[in-house]
Amino acid sequence: QKEVEQDPGPLSVPEGAIVSLNCTYSNSAFQYFMWYRQYSRKGPELLMYTYSSGNKEDGRFTAQVDKSSKYISLFIRDSQPSDSATYLCAIGKLTGGGNKLTFGTGTQLKVEL
Amino acid sequence: NAGVMQNPRHLVRRRGQEARLRCSPMKGHSHVYWYRQLPEEGLKFMVYLQKENIIDESGMPKERFSAEFPKEGPSILRIQQVVRGDSAAYFCASSPSLIVGQTDGYTFGSGTRLTVV
């Protein structure tokens, strides 16, 4: 079983739609949770990070974590064509050896006019 | 303030040659991570370094791969005797702190796309 599972998509939505992206994870030792956006041929850029169960909002983006279910989500409101990208969830735990992240495979999102 | 700089952006090597990938972290960042992204797969951790020290290399293949982060200069990921399966995008990330979640998280470079022919 993979440590992080993410539906690869592709997901296609009309402009203005609410998008829901999800990941599940298997190891309850993970301590923090991130969402990255990756445009084609670019490096990932951090969108959101959070430690605790609950919601965290930043503009049109809301990250949701449910540690009891080992489930994390990213919601995008009023989606725009510029949101078309691959979205990667990443989870991590602080260890004596640093903060390596475990990534999902990414969900490809296309927002159409 | 330049971001994480990786070069070259694209690298083509013949089977059996050596590949050297360079990463200059953001100013003030002393923690460097290398990840590999294969087609249709997520980013996979390879190695974590601080200046002059390899802290965690648990994701590195046992043979042909090595990494360094010298006191002066960029971090280098070196792949000897490349094979076709090494073709991938290699990303470097840096952070200013051990506590990634308490900062802006990792900052990734744009990657080096290695093609082995």
PDB file of C-alpha atoms in Angstrom:
ATOM      1  CA  GLN A   1       0.000   0.000   0.000  1.00  0.00           C
ATOM      2  CA  LYS A   2       1.317   3.433  -0.920  1.00  0.00           C
ATOM      3  CA  GLU A   3       1.815   5.846   1.944  1.00  0.00           C
ATOM      4  CA  VAL A   4      -0.137   8.522   0.088  1.00  0.00           C
ATOM      5  CA  GLU A   5      -2.888   7.895  -2.428  1.00  0.00           C
ATOM      6  CA  GLN A   6      -4.101  10.579  -4.789  1.00  0.00           C
ATOM      7  CA  ASP A   7      -6.519  10.325  -7.695  1.00  0.00           C
ATOM      8  CA  PRO A   8      -4.480  11.245 -10.779  1.00  0.00           C
ATOM      9  CA  GLY A   9      -7.412  12.649 -12.738  1.00  0.00           C
ATOM     10  CA  PRO A  10      -7.415  14.299 -15.156  1.00  0.00           C
ATOM     11  CA  LEU A  11     -10.125  16.518 -13.770  1.00  0.00           C
ATOM     12  CA  SER A  12     -11.834  18.987 -16.087  1.00  0.00           C
ATOM     13  CA  VAL A  13     -14.176  21.687 -14.762  1.00  0.00           C
ATOM     14  CA  PRO A  14     -15.765  24.861 -16.140  1.00  0.00           C
ATOM     15  CA  GLU A  15     -14.510  28.254 -15.055  1.00  0.00           C
ATOM     16  CA  GLY A  16     -16.076  29.330 -11.765  1.00  0.00           C
ATOM     17  CA  ALA A  17     -16.603  25.799 -10.463  1.00  0.00           C
ATOM     18  CA  ILE A  18     -15.604  24.608  -7.021  1.00  0.00           C
ATOM     19  CA  VAL A  19     -12.850  22.027  -7.240  1.00  0.00           C
ATOM     20  CA  SER A  20     -12.220  19.351  -4.641  1.00  0.00           C
ATOM     21  CA  LEU A  21      -8.877  17.529  -4.615  1.00  0.00           C
ATOM     22  CA  ASN A  22      -8.214  14.716  -2.178  1.00  0.00           C
ATOM     23  CA  CYS A  23      -5.558  12.479  -0.733  1.00  0.00           C
ATOM     24  CA  THR A  24      -5.540   9.663   1.773  1.00  0.00           C
ATOM     25  CA  TYR A  25      -2.569   8.502   3.762  1.00  0.00           C
ATOM     26  CA  SER A  26      -1.801   5.417   5.770  1.00  0.00           C
ATOM     27  CA  ASN A  27       0.666   6.408   8.485  1.00  0.00           C
ATOM     28  CA  SER A  28      -0.790   8.246  11.451  1.00  0.00           C
ATOM     29  CA  ALA A  29       2.713   9.455  12.419  1.00  0.00           C
ATOM     30  CA  PHE A  30       2.611  12.143   9.772  1.00  0.00           C
ATOM     31  CA  GLN A  31       2.550  15.573  11.380  1.00  0.00           C
ATOM     32  CA  TYR A  32       2.080  18.168   8.696  1.00  0.00           C
ATOM     33  CA  PHE A  33       0.320  18.441   5.405  1.00  0.00           C
ATOM     34  CA  MET A  34       0.948  20.512   2.318  1.00  0.00           C
ATOM     35  CA  TRP A  35      -0.463  21.192  -1.104  1.00  0.00           C
ATOM     36  CA  TYR A  36       1.754  22.108  -4.015  1.00  0.00           C
ATOM     37  CA  ARG A  37       0.827  23.333  -7.475  1.00  0.00           C
ATOM     38  CA  GLN A  38       3.005  22.371 -10.416  1.00  0.00           C
ATOM     39  CA  TYR A  39       2.679  23.911 -13.838  1.00  0.00           C
ATOM     40  CA  SER A  40       3.999  21.982 -16.810  1.00  0.00           C
ATOM     41  CA  ARG A  41       7.790  21.932 -16.948  1.00  0.00           C
ATOM     42  CA  LYS A  42       8.080  23.884 -13.703  1.00  0.00           C
ATOM     43  CA  GLY A  43       8.964  23.092 -10.124  1.00  0.00           C
ATOM     44  CA  PRO A  44       6.237  22.652  -7.494  1.00  0.00           C
ATOM     45  CA  GLU A  45       5.196  25.764  -5.604  1.00  0.00           C
ATOM     46  CA  LEU A  46       3.727  25.640  -2.123  1.00  0.00           C
ATOM     47  CA  LEU A  47       0.055  26.604  -1.846  1.00  0.00           C
ATOM     48  CA  MET A  48      -0.937  25.604   1.658  1.00  0.00           C
ATOM     49  CA  TYR A  49       0.457  23.906   4.717  1.00  0.00           C
ATOM     50  CA  THR A  50      -1.169  22.903   7.951  1.00  0.00           C
ATOM     51  CA  TYR A  51      -0.495  20.832  11.050  1.00  0.00           C
ATOM     52  CA  SER A  52      -3.806  20.138  12.602  1.00  0.00           C
ATOM     53  CA  SER A  53      -7.181  18.727  11.761  1.00  0.00           C
ATOM     54  CA  GLY A  54      -9.634  21.325  10.527  1.00  0.00           C
ATOM     55  CA  ASN A  55      -9.738  23.953   7.825  1.00  0.00           C
ATOM     56  CA  LYS A  56      -7.252  26.569   6.740  1.00  0.00           C
ATOM     57  CA  GLU A  57      -8.262  29.214   4.249  1.00  0.00           C
ATOM     58  CA  ASP A  58      -6.157  31.431   1.979  1.00  0.00           C
ATOM     59  CA  GLY A  59      -8.038  33.403  -0.617  1.00  0.00           C
ATOM     60  CA  ARG A  60      -9.813  31.016  -2.967  1.00  0.00           C
ATOM     61  CA  PHE A  61      -8.032  28.004  -1.468  1.00  0.00           C
ATOM     62  CA  THR A  62      -9.083  25.976   1.568  1.00  0.00           C
ATOM     63  CA  ALA A  63      -7.068  23.067   2.936  1.00  0.00           C
ATOM     64  CA  GLN A  64      -8.873  20.545   5.079  1.00  0.00           C
ATOM     65  CA  VAL A  65      -7.313  17.830   7.219  1.00  0.00           C
ATOM     66  CA  ASP A  66      -9.064  14.988   8.995  1.00  0.00           C
ATOM     67  CA  LYS A  67      -6.433  13.109  10.955  1.00  0.00           C
ATOM     68  CA  SER A  68      -8.899  10.566  12.314  1.00  0.00           C
ATOM     69  CA  SER A  69      -9.747   9.474   8.771  1.00  0.00           C
ATOM     70  CA  LYS A  70      -6.259  10.169   7.387  1.00  0.00           C
ATOM     71  CA  TYR A  71      -7.822  12.293   4.696  1.00  0.00           C
ATOM     72  CA  ILE A  72      -6.750  15.669   3.319  1.00  0.00           C
ATOM     73  CA  SER A  73      -8.478  17.915   0.825  1.00  0.00           C
ATOM     74  CA  LEU A  74      -7.886  21.090  -1.120  1.00  0.00           C
ATOM     75  CA  PHE A  75     -10.842  23.143  -2.266  1.00  0.00           C
ATOM     76  CA  ILE A  76     -10.558  25.797  -4.942  1.00  0.00           C
ATOM     77  CA  ARG A  77     -13.422  28.258  -5.195  1.00  0.00           C
ATOM     78  CA  ASP A  78     -14.267  30.261  -8.325  1.00  0.00           C
ATOM     79  CA  SER A  79     -11.736  28.284 -10.329  1.00  0.00           C
ATOM     80  CA  GLN A  80      -9.892  30.102 -13.099  1.00  0.00           C
ATOM     81  CA  PRO A  81      -8.139  28.863 -16.246  1.00  0.00           C
ATOM     82  CA  SER A  82      -4.872  29.914 -14.585  1.00  0.00           C
ATOM     83  CA  ASP A  83      -5.540  27.236 -11.950  1.00  0.00           C
ATOM     84  CA  SER A  84      -4.970  24.576 -14.617  1.00  0.00           C
ATOM     85  CA  ALA A  85      -1.998  22.628 -13.287  1.00  0.00           C
ATOM     86  CA  THR A  86      -1.091  19.466 -11.425  1.00  0.00           C
ATOM     87  CA  TYR A  87      -1.822  19.569  -7.696  1.00  0.00           C
ATOM     88  CA  LEU A  88       0.343  17.502  -5.393  1.00  0.00           C
ATOM     89  CA  CYS A  89      -0.440  16.664  -1.813  1.00  0.00           C
ATOM     90  CA  ALA A  90       2.553  16.172   0.438  1.00  0.00           C
ATOM     91  CA  ILE A  91       2.803  14.950   3.986  1.00  0.00           C
ATOM     92  CA  GLY A  92       5.710  14.918   6.351  1.00  0.00           C
ATOM     93  CA  LYS A  93       6.980  14.209   9.778  1.00  0.00           C
ATOM     94  CA  LEU A  94       9.752  15.831  11.689  1.00  0.00           C
ATOM     95  CA  THR A  95      12.493  13.368  12.415  1.00  0.00           C
ATOM     96  CA  GLY A  96      16.065  13.686  13.526  1.00  0.00           C
ATOM     97  CA  GLY A  97      16.976  13.282   9.897  1.00  0.00           C
ATOM     98  CA  GLY A  98      15.093  16.278   8.591  1.00  0.00           C
ATOM     99  CA  ASN A  99      11.799  16.884   6.908  1.00  0.00           C
ATOM    100  CA  LYS A 100      11.466  14.665   3.913  1.00  0.00           C
ATOM    101  CA  LEU A 101       8.076  14.854   2.320  1.00  0.00           C
ATOM    102  CA  THR A 102       6.028  12.029   0.880  1.00  0.00           C
ATOM    103  CA  PHE A 103       4.103  13.155  -2.180  1.00  0.00           C
ATOM    104  CA  GLY A 104       0.991  11.913  -3.866  1.00  0.00           C
ATOM    105  CA  THR A 105       1.218  11.269  -7.592  1.00  0.00           C
ATOM    106  CA  GLY A 106      -0.629  14.504  -8.358  1.00  0.00           C
ATOM    107  CA  THR A 107      -4.041  15.364  -9.796  1.00  0.00           C
ATOM    108  CA  GLN A 108      -4.096  17.058 -13.165  1.00  0.00           C
ATOM    109  CA  LEU A 109      -6.690  19.858 -13.244  1.00  0.00           C
ATOM    110  CA  LYS A 110      -7.967  21.693 -16.282  1.00  0.00           C
ATOM    111  CA  VAL A 111     -10.286  24.680 -15.895  1.00  0.00           C
ATOM    112  CA  GLU A 112     -12.045  25.470 -19.131  1.00  0.00           C
ATOM    113  CA  LEU A 113     -13.553  28.739 -20.308  1.00  0.00           C
TER     114      LEU A 113
ATOM    115  CA  ASN B   1      16.021  37.547  -4.146  1.00  0.00           C
ATOM    116  CA  ALA B   2      16.708  34.689  -6.515  1.00  0.00           C
ATOM    117  CA  GLY B   3      14.908  31.443  -5.892  1.00  0.00           C
ATOM    118  CA  VAL B   4      16.439  27.994  -5.923  1.00  0.00           C
ATOM    119  CA  MET B   5      18.606  27.802  -9.018  1.00  0.00           C
ATOM    120  CA  GLN B   6      19.139  24.537 -10.804  1.00  0.00           C
ATOM    121  CA  ASN B   7      21.273  23.945 -13.836  1.00  0.00           C
ATOM    122  CA  PRO B   8      21.313  22.775 -16.427  1.00  0.00           C
ATOM    123  CA  ARG B   9      17.584  22.869 -17.191  1.00  0.00           C
ATOM    124  CA  HIS B  10      17.972  20.050 -19.686  1.00  0.00           C
ATOM    125  CA  LEU B  11      20.722  17.467 -19.857  1.00  0.00           C
ATOM    126  CA  VAL B  12      21.180  14.732 -22.429  1.00  0.00           C
ATOM    127  CA  ARG B  13      23.615  11.938 -21.723  1.00  0.00           C
ATOM    128  CA  ARG B  14      24.466   8.720 -23.505  1.00  0.00           C
ATOM    129  CA  ARG B  15      24.267   5.487 -21.574  1.00  0.00           C
ATOM    130  CA  GLY B  16      27.402   5.018 -19.489  1.00  0.00           C
ATOM    131  CA  GLN B  17      28.236   8.721 -19.188  1.00  0.00           C
ATOM    132  CA  GLU B  18      28.156  10.768 -16.010  1.00  0.00           C
ATOM    133  CA  ALA B  19      25.518  13.358 -15.188  1.00  0.00           C
ATOM    134  CA  ARG B  20      26.127  16.257 -12.805  1.00  0.00           C
ATOM    135  CA  LEU B  21      23.185  18.286 -11.607  1.00  0.00           C
ATOM    136  CA  ARG B  22      23.728  21.499  -9.689  1.00  0.00           C
ATOM    137  CA  CYS B  23      21.550  23.274  -7.172  1.00  0.00           C
ATOM    138  CA  SER B  24      22.108  26.640  -5.518  1.00  0.00           C
ATOM    139  CA  PRO B  25      19.700  27.088  -2.593  1.00  0.00           C
ATOM    140  CA  MET B  26      17.970  30.323  -1.783  1.00  0.00           C
ATOM    141  CA  LYS B  27      20.025  32.861   0.108  1.00  0.00           C
ATOM    142  CA  GLY B  28      19.960  32.041   3.788  1.00  0.00           C
ATOM    143  CA  HIS B  29      18.832  28.448   3.247  1.00  0.00           C
ATOM    144  CA  SER B  30      21.157  25.819   4.622  1.00  0.00           C
ATOM    145  CA  HIS B  31      18.997  22.714   4.106  1.00  0.00           C
ATOM    146  CA  VAL B  32      18.894  21.100   0.666  1.00  0.00           C
ATOM    147  CA  TYR B  33      16.711  18.227  -0.524  1.00  0.00           C
ATOM    148  CA  TRP B  34      16.811  16.354  -3.817  1.00  0.00           C
ATOM    149  CA  TYR B  35      13.755  14.691  -5.303  1.00  0.00           C
ATOM    150  CA  ARG B  36      13.221  12.702  -8.485  1.00  0.00           C
ATOM    151  CA  GLN B  37      10.051  12.766 -10.552  1.00  0.00           C
ATOM    152  CA  LEU B  38       9.509   9.952 -12.993  1.00  0.00           C
ATOM    153  CA  PRO B  39       6.791  10.184 -15.674  1.00  0.00           C
ATOM    154  CA  GLU B  40       3.323   9.531 -14.198  1.00  0.00           C
ATOM    155  CA  GLU B  41       4.780   9.327 -10.706  1.00  0.00           C
ATOM    156  CA  GLY B  42       4.997  11.706  -7.813  1.00  0.00           C
ATOM    157  CA  LEU B  43       8.108  13.253  -6.417  1.00  0.00           C
ATOM    158  CA  LYS B  44      10.298  10.759  -4.597  1.00  0.00           C
ATOM    159  CA  PHE B  45      12.710  11.831  -1.893  1.00  0.00           C
ATOM    160  CA  MET B  46      16.349  11.045  -2.588  1.00  0.00           C
ATOM    161  CA  VAL B  47      18.640  12.832  -0.146  1.00  0.00           C
ATOM    162  CA  TYR B  48      18.782  15.592   2.451  1.00  0.00           C
ATOM    163  CA  LEU B  49      21.959  17.582   3.013  1.00  0.00           C
ATOM    164  CA  GLN B  50      23.249  20.394   5.117  1.00  0.00           C
ATOM    165  CA  LYS B  51      26.528  22.136   4.441  1.00  0.00           C
ATOM    166  CA  GLU B  52      29.274  19.481   4.229  1.00  0.00           C
ATOM    167  CA  ASN B  53      26.978  16.802   5.645  1.00  0.00           C
ATOM    168  CA  ILE B  54      24.656  14.171   4.252  1.00  0.00           C
ATOM    169  CA  ILE B  55      21.877  13.859   6.805  1.00  0.00           C
ATOM    170  CA  ASP B  56      19.516  11.367   5.171  1.00  0.00           C
ATOM    171  CA  GLU B  57      20.223   9.452   1.978  1.00  0.00           C
ATOM    172  CA  SER B  58      17.600   6.800   2.458  1.00  0.00           C
ATOM    173  CA  GLY B  59      16.035   7.513  -0.945  1.00  0.00           C
ATOM    174  CA  MET B  60      19.226   7.276  -2.949  1.00  0.00           C
ATOM    175  CA  PRO B  61      19.862   4.207  -5.094  1.00  0.00           C
ATOM    176  CA  LYS B  62      22.680   2.208  -3.569  1.00  0.00           C
ATOM    177  CA  GLU B  63      24.937   2.433  -6.585  1.00  0.00           C
ATOM    178  CA  ARG B  64      25.966   5.129  -9.069  1.00  0.00           C
ATOM    179  CA  PHE B  65      24.265   8.025  -7.235  1.00  0.00           C
ATOM    180  CA  SER B  66      25.991  10.446  -4.896  1.00  0.00           C
ATOM    181  CA  ALA B  67      25.334  13.908  -3.556  1.00  0.00           C
ATOM    182  CA  GLU B  68      27.320  16.627  -1.873  1.00  0.00           C
ATOM    183  CA  PHE B  69      26.806  20.114  -0.489  1.00  0.00           C
ATOM    184  CA  PRO B  70      30.240  21.640   0.013  1.00  0.00           C
ATOM    185  CA  LYS B  71      31.061  24.552   2.255  1.00  0.00           C
ATOM    186  CA  GLU B  72      31.326  26.771  -0.810  1.00  0.00           C
ATOM    187  CA  GLY B  73      29.330  26.363  -3.964  1.00  0.00           C
ATOM    188  CA  PRO B  74      26.191  24.560  -5.027  1.00  0.00           C
ATOM    189  CA  SER B  75      24.922  21.163  -4.071  1.00  0.00           C
ATOM    190  CA  ILE B  76      25.744  18.513  -6.662  1.00  0.00           C
ATOM    191  CA  LEU B  77      23.821  15.374  -7.508  1.00  0.00           C
ATOM    192  CA  ARG B  78      26.068  13.041  -9.445  1.00  0.00           C
ATOM    193  CA  ILE B  79      24.936  10.013 -11.416  1.00  0.00           C
ATOM    194  CA  GLN B  80      27.640   7.771 -12.765  1.00  0.00           C
ATOM    195  CA  GLN B  81      27.239   5.390 -15.698  1.00  0.00           C
ATOM    196  CA  VAL B  82      23.734   6.575 -16.474  1.00  0.00           C
ATOM    197  CA  VAL B  83      21.116   4.159 -17.775  1.00  0.00           C
ATOM    198  CA  ARG B  84      17.828   4.854 -19.566  1.00  0.00           C
ATOM    199  CA  GLY B  85      15.906   4.343 -16.334  1.00  0.00           C
ATOM    200  CA  ASP B  86      17.631   7.400 -14.879  1.00  0.00           C
ATOM    201  CA  SER B  87      15.715   9.631 -17.304  1.00  0.00           C
ATOM    202  CA  ALA B  88      13.557  11.842 -15.098  1.00  0.00           C
ATOM    203  CA  ALA B  89      13.130  15.343 -13.743  1.00  0.00           C
ATOM    204  CA  TYR B  90      15.349  16.006 -10.741  1.00  0.00           C
ATOM    205  CA  PHE B  91      14.234  18.724  -8.361  1.00  0.00           C
ATOM    206  CA  CYS B  92      16.159  20.421  -5.647  1.00  0.00           C
ATOM    207  CA  ALA B  93      14.465  22.172  -2.746  1.00  0.00           C
ATOM    208  CA  SER B  94      15.816  24.291   0.065  1.00  0.00           C
ATOM    209  CA  SER B  95      14.547  25.525   3.383  1.00  0.00           C
ATOM    210  CA  PRO B  96      15.935  27.883   6.009  1.00  0.00           C
ATOM    211  CA  SER B  97      14.945  25.755   8.918  1.00  0.00           C
ATOM    212  CA  LEU B  98      14.732  22.200  10.094  1.00  0.00           C
ATOM    213  CA  ILE B  99      11.094  22.833  10.927  1.00  0.00           C
ATOM    214  CA  VAL B 100       9.751  22.940   7.405  1.00  0.00           C
ATOM    215  CA  GLY B 101       6.181  23.359   8.463  1.00  0.00           C
ATOM    216  CA  GLN B 102       6.949  26.505  10.432  1.00  0.00           C
ATOM    217  CA  THR B 103       8.355  28.348   7.489  1.00  0.00           C
ATOM    218  CA  ASP B 104       7.152  28.752   3.967  1.00  0.00           C
ATOM    219  CA  GLY B 105       7.899  25.112   3.472  1.00  0.00           C
ATOM    220  CA  TYR B 106      10.292  23.936   0.865  1.00  0.00           C
ATOM    221  CA  THR B 107      11.113  26.154  -2.086  1.00  0.00           C
ATOM    222  CA  PHE B 108      11.692  24.086  -5.181  1.00  0.00           C
ATOM    223  CA  GLY B 109      13.831  24.873  -8.169  1.00  0.00           C
ATOM    224  CA  SER B 110      12.579  24.438 -11.717  1.00  0.00           C
ATOM    225  CA  GLY B 111      14.330  21.114 -12.044  1.00  0.00           C
ATOM    226  CA  THR B 112      16.813  19.451 -14.364  1.00  0.00           C
ATOM    227  CA  ARG B 113      15.322  17.178 -16.975  1.00  0.00           C
ATOM    228  CA  LEU B 114      17.741  14.361 -17.649  1.00  0.00           C
ATOM    229  CA  THR B 115      17.366  12.317 -20.797  1.00  0.00           C
ATOM    230  CA  VAL B 116      19.534   9.258 -21.287  1.00  0.00           C
ATOM    231  CA  VAL B 117      19.833   8.116 -24.886  1.00  0.00           C
TER     232      VAL B 117
END
